[in-house]
Amino acid sequence: MSVLSNMGDMDSPKVALIMGSESDWPIMVHAAEILESAGVDVVAEIISAHRTPGKMVEFAQSAKSRGFDVVIAGAGGAAHLPGMVASMTPLPVIGVPIPLAQLDGMDSLLSIVQMPSGVPVATVGIGQARNAGLLALRILGGKFPNLVEFLENFAQSQAQIVLDKKLSR
């Protein structure tokens, strides 16, 4: 996994995109793509709550000081990564349940969405990393007004796609 952008400009929005395994990347890349198309700096890292807990703690505790505005965390199975990170950072955390062979991601969804009171994790649908990216843009829109314009244009383009559809028999 590599840094997707340079993180050089402290006045631009920055999102951390973390996941428990490289095998999560084919889903999580969709969050990176929508964020980057809006001009957001994205850093992607593999951080496993179970295999690299020390790295997870260090990341969560330093995410704000590293200049991140939002964390998107993808996790499958027991899906502890989003909740554990949320318990150690004041930043908004968006969880992406990753579907696995067993239970089709329902275990991940329930593990992420059922956080205890006081440890909020926004949660999108199973495998819906693109929606996580869009939610991050909405969160960032209050601080970065150019992202609101991006979202408005995006919504218009989505509407046009539907309007352009023609059913044939």
PDB file of C-alpha atoms in Angstrom:
ATOM      1  CA  MET A   1       0.000   0.000   0.000  1.00  0.00           C
ATOM      2  CA  SER A   2       1.364   3.383  -0.847  1.00  0.00           C
ATOM      3  CA  VAL A   3       0.655   6.985  -0.105  1.00  0.00           C
ATOM      4  CA  LEU A   4      -1.840   8.154  -2.697  1.00  0.00           C
ATOM      5  CA  SER A   5      -0.937  11.833  -2.412  1.00  0.00           C
ATOM      6  CA  ASN A   6       1.718  13.980  -0.871  1.00  0.00           C
ATOM      7  CA  MET A   7       0.012  15.408   2.258  1.00  0.00           C
ATOM      8  CA  GLY A   8       1.994  18.583   1.685  1.00  0.00           C
ATOM      9  CA  ASP A   9      -0.675  21.301   1.901  1.00  0.00           C
ATOM     10  CA  MET A  10      -1.950  21.813   5.462  1.00  0.00           C
ATOM     11  CA  ASP A  11      -4.875  23.903   4.153  1.00  0.00           C
ATOM     12  CA  SER A  12      -6.381  21.092   2.120  1.00  0.00           C
ATOM     13  CA  PRO A  13      -8.581  18.305   3.475  1.00  0.00           C
ATOM     14  CA  LYS A  14      -6.870  15.065   4.422  1.00  0.00           C
ATOM     15  CA  VAL A  15      -8.438  11.648   4.887  1.00  0.00           C
ATOM     16  CA  ALA A  16      -6.816   8.525   6.243  1.00  0.00           C
ATOM     17  CA  LEU A  17      -7.995   5.383   4.520  1.00  0.00           C
ATOM     18  CA  ILE A  18      -7.073   2.390   6.665  1.00  0.00           C
ATOM     19  CA  MET A  19      -7.877  -1.279   6.315  1.00  0.00           C
ATOM     20  CA  GLY A  20      -7.003  -4.510   8.038  1.00  0.00           C
ATOM     21  CA  SER A  21      -5.618  -6.305   5.006  1.00  0.00           C
ATOM     22  CA  GLU A  22      -4.383  -5.703   1.480  1.00  0.00           C
ATOM     23  CA  SER A  23      -7.286  -7.861   0.303  1.00  0.00           C
ATOM     24  CA  ASP A  24      -9.630  -5.014   1.397  1.00  0.00           C
ATOM     25  CA  TRP A  25      -8.089  -2.632  -1.165  1.00  0.00           C
ATOM     26  CA  PRO A  26     -10.317  -3.590  -4.137  1.00  0.00           C
ATOM     27  CA  ILE A  27     -13.278  -2.285  -2.124  1.00  0.00           C
ATOM     28  CA  MET A  28     -11.557   0.601  -0.323  1.00  0.00           C
ATOM     29  CA  VAL A  29     -10.053   2.023  -3.521  1.00  0.00           C
ATOM     30  CA  HIS A  30     -13.508   3.388  -4.385  1.00  0.00           C
ATOM     31  CA  ALA A  31     -13.341   5.743  -1.392  1.00  0.00           C
ATOM     32  CA  ALA A  32      -9.902   6.906  -2.494  1.00  0.00           C
ATOM     33  CA  GLU A  33     -11.114   7.541  -6.040  1.00  0.00           C
ATOM     34  CA  ILE A  34     -14.083   9.747  -5.080  1.00  0.00           C
ATOM     35  CA  LEU A  35     -12.028  11.663  -2.504  1.00  0.00           C
ATOM     36  CA  GLU A  36      -9.163  12.277  -4.900  1.00  0.00           C
ATOM     37  CA  SER A  37     -11.569  13.384  -7.638  1.00  0.00           C
ATOM     38  CA  ALA A  38     -12.729  16.085  -5.194  1.00  0.00           C
ATOM     39  CA  GLY A  39      -9.122  17.174  -4.547  1.00  0.00           C
ATOM     40  CA  VAL A  40      -8.782  15.578  -1.107  1.00  0.00           C
ATOM     41  CA  ASP A  41      -5.402  14.285   0.012  1.00  0.00           C
ATOM     42  CA  VAL A  42      -5.683  10.575   0.825  1.00  0.00           C
ATOM     43  CA  VAL A  43      -3.229   8.345   2.638  1.00  0.00           C
ATOM     44  CA  ALA A  44      -3.932   4.612   2.540  1.00  0.00           C
ATOM     45  CA  GLU A  45      -2.392   2.240   5.068  1.00  0.00           C
ATOM     46  CA  ILE A  46      -2.805  -1.346   6.179  1.00  0.00           C
ATOM     47  CA  ILE A  47      -3.398  -1.375   9.924  1.00  0.00           C
ATOM     48  CA  SER A  48      -4.747  -4.532  11.508  1.00  0.00           C
ATOM     49  CA  ALA A  49      -6.494  -4.279  14.870  1.00  0.00           C
ATOM     50  CA  HIS A  50      -5.536  -7.894  15.564  1.00  0.00           C
ATOM     51  CA  ARG A  51      -2.163  -8.392  13.867  1.00  0.00           C
ATOM     52  CA  THR A  52      -0.628  -4.928  14.435  1.00  0.00           C
ATOM     53  CA  PRO A  53      -2.413  -3.515  17.493  1.00  0.00           C
ATOM     54  CA  GLY A  54       0.540  -1.307  18.440  1.00  0.00           C
ATOM     55  CA  LYS A  55       0.526   0.317  15.002  1.00  0.00           C
ATOM     56  CA  MET A  56      -3.237   0.814  15.304  1.00  0.00           C
ATOM     57  CA  VAL A  57      -2.896   2.562  18.671  1.00  0.00           C
ATOM     58  CA  GLU A  58      -0.059   4.783  17.408  1.00  0.00           C
ATOM     59  CA  PHE A  59      -2.045   5.691  14.299  1.00  0.00           C
ATOM     60  CA  ALA A  60      -5.250   6.474  16.190  1.00  0.00           C
ATOM     61  CA  GLN A  61      -3.509   8.593  18.806  1.00  0.00           C
ATOM     62  CA  SER A  62      -1.520  10.576  16.228  1.00  0.00           C
ATOM     63  CA  ALA A  63      -4.099  10.911  13.427  1.00  0.00           C
ATOM     64  CA  LYS A  64      -5.211  14.415  14.422  1.00  0.00           C
ATOM     65  CA  SER A  65      -1.651  15.715  14.888  1.00  0.00           C
ATOM     66  CA  ARG A  66      -0.736  14.238  11.484  1.00  0.00           C
ATOM     67  CA  GLY A  67      -3.313  16.577   9.949  1.00  0.00           C
ATOM     68  CA  PHE A  68      -6.099  14.148   9.117  1.00  0.00           C
ATOM     69  CA  ASP A  69      -9.671  15.441   9.169  1.00  0.00           C
ATOM     70  CA  VAL A  70     -11.539  12.130   8.807  1.00  0.00           C
ATOM     71  CA  VAL A  71     -10.648   8.448   9.076  1.00  0.00           C
ATOM     72  CA  ILE A  72     -12.281   5.816   6.884  1.00  0.00           C
ATOM     73  CA  ALA A  73     -11.631   2.329   8.241  1.00  0.00           C
ATOM     74  CA  GLY A  74     -12.490  -0.831   6.338  1.00  0.00           C
ATOM     75  CA  ALA A  75     -12.683  -4.098   8.223  1.00  0.00           C
ATOM     76  CA  GLY A  76     -14.042  -7.583   7.727  1.00  0.00           C
ATOM     77  CA  GLY A  77     -14.933 -10.399  10.084  1.00  0.00           C
ATOM     78  CA  ALA A  78     -14.839  -9.241  13.692  1.00  0.00           C
ATOM     79  CA  ALA A  79     -14.253  -5.715  12.304  1.00  0.00           C
ATOM     80  CA  HIS A  80     -12.620  -4.146  15.349  1.00  0.00           C
ATOM     81  CA  LEU A  81     -10.530  -1.575  13.464  1.00  0.00           C
ATOM     82  CA  PRO A  82     -13.121   1.236  13.066  1.00  0.00           C
ATOM     83  CA  GLY A  83     -14.356   1.077  16.658  1.00  0.00           C
ATOM     84  CA  MET A  84     -10.931   0.758  18.231  1.00  0.00           C
ATOM     85  CA  VAL A  85      -9.627   3.721  16.231  1.00  0.00           C
ATOM     86  CA  ALA A  86     -12.744   5.743  17.115  1.00  0.00           C
ATOM     87  CA  SER A  87     -12.131   5.041  20.791  1.00  0.00           C
ATOM     88  CA  MET A  88      -8.681   6.663  20.564  1.00  0.00           C
ATOM     89  CA  THR A  89      -9.184   9.694  18.308  1.00  0.00           C
ATOM     90  CA  PRO A  90     -11.460  12.735  18.398  1.00  0.00           C
ATOM     91  CA  LEU A  91     -11.746  12.615  14.590  1.00  0.00           C
ATOM     92  CA  PRO A  92     -14.842  11.326  12.826  1.00  0.00           C
ATOM     93  CA  VAL A  93     -14.451   7.671  11.856  1.00  0.00           C
ATOM     94  CA  ILE A  94     -16.439   6.044   9.066  1.00  0.00           C
ATOM     95  CA  GLY A  95     -16.549   2.260   9.057  1.00  0.00           C
ATOM     96  CA  VAL A  96     -16.799   0.213   5.882  1.00  0.00           C
ATOM     97  CA  PRO A  97     -17.877  -3.389   6.487  1.00  0.00           C
ATOM     98  CA  ILE A  98     -15.888  -5.636   4.153  1.00  0.00           C
ATOM     99  CA  PRO A  99     -17.744  -8.698   2.858  1.00  0.00           C
ATOM    100  CA  LEU A 100     -15.944 -11.994   3.405  1.00  0.00           C
ATOM    101  CA  ALA A 101     -16.736 -15.530   2.275  1.00  0.00           C
ATOM    102  CA  GLN A 102     -18.570 -16.318   5.502  1.00  0.00           C
ATOM    103  CA  LEU A 103     -21.697 -14.344   6.405  1.00  0.00           C
ATOM    104  CA  ASP A 104     -21.329 -12.002   3.391  1.00  0.00           C
ATOM    105  CA  GLY A 105     -20.215  -9.077   5.571  1.00  0.00           C
ATOM    106  CA  MET A 106     -23.150  -9.144   8.000  1.00  0.00           C
ATOM    107  CA  ASP A 107     -20.757  -9.923  10.847  1.00  0.00           C
ATOM    108  CA  SER A 108     -18.630  -6.922   9.881  1.00  0.00           C
ATOM    109  CA  LEU A 109     -21.657  -4.648   9.565  1.00  0.00           C
ATOM    110  CA  LEU A 110     -22.998  -5.573  12.988  1.00  0.00           C
ATOM    111  CA  SER A 111     -19.565  -5.304  14.617  1.00  0.00           C
ATOM    112  CA  ILE A 112     -19.083  -1.774  13.286  1.00  0.00           C
ATOM    113  CA  VAL A 113     -22.581  -0.365  13.662  1.00  0.00           C
ATOM    114  CA  GLN A 114     -23.216  -1.713  17.187  1.00  0.00           C
ATOM    115  CA  MET A 115     -20.674   0.455  18.997  1.00  0.00           C
ATOM    116  CA  PRO A 116     -21.308   1.222  22.662  1.00  0.00           C
ATOM    117  CA  SER A 117     -22.683   4.595  23.703  1.00  0.00           C
ATOM    118  CA  GLY A 118     -19.966   7.231  23.662  1.00  0.00           C
ATOM    119  CA  VAL A 119     -17.899   5.696  20.842  1.00  0.00           C
ATOM    120  CA  PRO A 120     -19.637   6.698  17.605  1.00  0.00           C
ATOM    121  CA  VAL A 121     -18.643   5.214  14.274  1.00  0.00           C
ATOM    122  CA  ALA A 122     -20.541   6.270  11.177  1.00  0.00           C
ATOM    123  CA  THR A 123     -21.199   3.118   9.185  1.00  0.00           C
ATOM    124  CA  VAL A 124     -21.998   2.663   5.514  1.00  0.00           C
ATOM    125  CA  GLY A 125     -23.402  -0.411   3.795  1.00  0.00           C
ATOM    126  CA  ILE A 126     -21.434  -3.584   3.257  1.00  0.00           C
ATOM    127  CA  GLY A 127     -18.721  -2.945   0.683  1.00  0.00           C
ATOM    128  CA  GLN A 128     -19.878   0.654   0.127  1.00  0.00           C
ATOM    129  CA  ALA A 129     -16.510   2.423   0.340  1.00  0.00           C
ATOM    130  CA  ARG A 130     -17.599   4.957  -2.289  1.00  0.00           C
ATOM    131  CA  ASN A 131     -20.399   6.048   0.049  1.00  0.00           C
ATOM    132  CA  ALA A 132     -17.839   6.342   2.843  1.00  0.00           C
ATOM    133  CA  GLY A 133     -15.868   8.712   0.638  1.00  0.00           C
ATOM    134  CA  LEU A 134     -18.985  10.739  -0.129  1.00  0.00           C
ATOM    135  CA  LEU A 135     -19.880  10.896   3.568  1.00  0.00           C
ATOM    136  CA  ALA A 136     -16.358  12.098   4.349  1.00  0.00           C
ATOM    137  CA  LEU A 137     -16.812  14.852   1.746  1.00  0.00           C
ATOM    138  CA  ARG A 138     -20.053  15.924   3.428  1.00  0.00           C
ATOM    139  CA  ILE A 139     -18.326  16.018   6.812  1.00  0.00           C
ATOM    140  CA  LEU A 140     -15.472  18.068   5.333  1.00  0.00           C
ATOM    141  CA  GLY A 141     -17.858  20.428   3.498  1.00  0.00           C
ATOM    142  CA  GLY A 142     -18.304  22.626   6.562  1.00  0.00           C
ATOM    143  CA  LYS A 143     -14.587  23.372   6.682  1.00  0.00           C
ATOM    144  CA  PHE A 144     -13.877  23.239   2.947  1.00  0.00           C
ATOM    145  CA  PRO A 145     -16.717  24.930   0.979  1.00  0.00           C
ATOM    146  CA  ASN A 146     -15.298  23.841  -2.397  1.00  0.00           C
ATOM    147  CA  LEU A 147     -16.296  20.299  -1.466  1.00  0.00           C
ATOM    148  CA  VAL A 148     -19.950  21.345  -1.194  1.00  0.00           C
ATOM    149  CA  GLU A 149     -19.798  22.499  -4.806  1.00  0.00           C
ATOM    150  CA  PHE A 150     -18.201  19.182  -5.776  1.00  0.00           C
ATOM    151  CA  LEU A 151     -21.020  17.297  -4.015  1.00  0.00           C
ATOM    152  CA  GLU A 152     -23.704  19.412  -5.682  1.00  0.00           C
ATOM    153  CA  ASN A 153     -22.183  18.720  -9.098  1.00  0.00           C
ATOM    154  CA  PHE A 154     -21.856  15.047  -8.242  1.00  0.00           C
ATOM    155  CA  ALA A 155     -25.550  14.857  -7.266  1.00  0.00           C
ATOM    156  CA  GLN A 156     -26.531  16.559 -10.517  1.00  0.00           C
ATOM    157  CA  SER A 157     -24.452  14.091 -12.526  1.00  0.00           C
ATOM    158  CA  GLN A 158     -26.076  11.169 -10.693  1.00  0.00           C
ATOM    159  CA  ALA A 159     -29.527  12.578 -11.437  1.00  0.00           C
ATOM    160  CA  GLN A 160     -28.613  13.021 -15.100  1.00  0.00           C
ATOM    161  CA  ILE A 161     -27.510   9.388 -15.338  1.00  0.00           C
ATOM    162  CA  VAL A 162     -30.970   8.329 -14.166  1.00  0.00           C
ATOM    163  CA  LEU A 163     -32.733  10.796 -16.467  1.00  0.00           C
ATOM    164  CA  ASP A 164     -30.729   9.549 -19.453  1.00  0.00           C
ATOM    165  CA  LYS A 165     -31.708   5.905 -18.901  1.00  0.00           C
ATOM    166  CA  LYS A 166     -34.009   4.446 -21.509  1.00  0.00           C
ATOM    167  CA  LEU A 167     -35.730   1.119 -21.097  1.00  0.00           C
ATOM    168  CA  SER A 168     -36.074  -1.009 -24.171  1.00  0.00           C
ATOM    169  CA  ARG A 169     -38.148  -4.057 -24.920  1.00  0.00           C
TER     170      ARG A 169
END
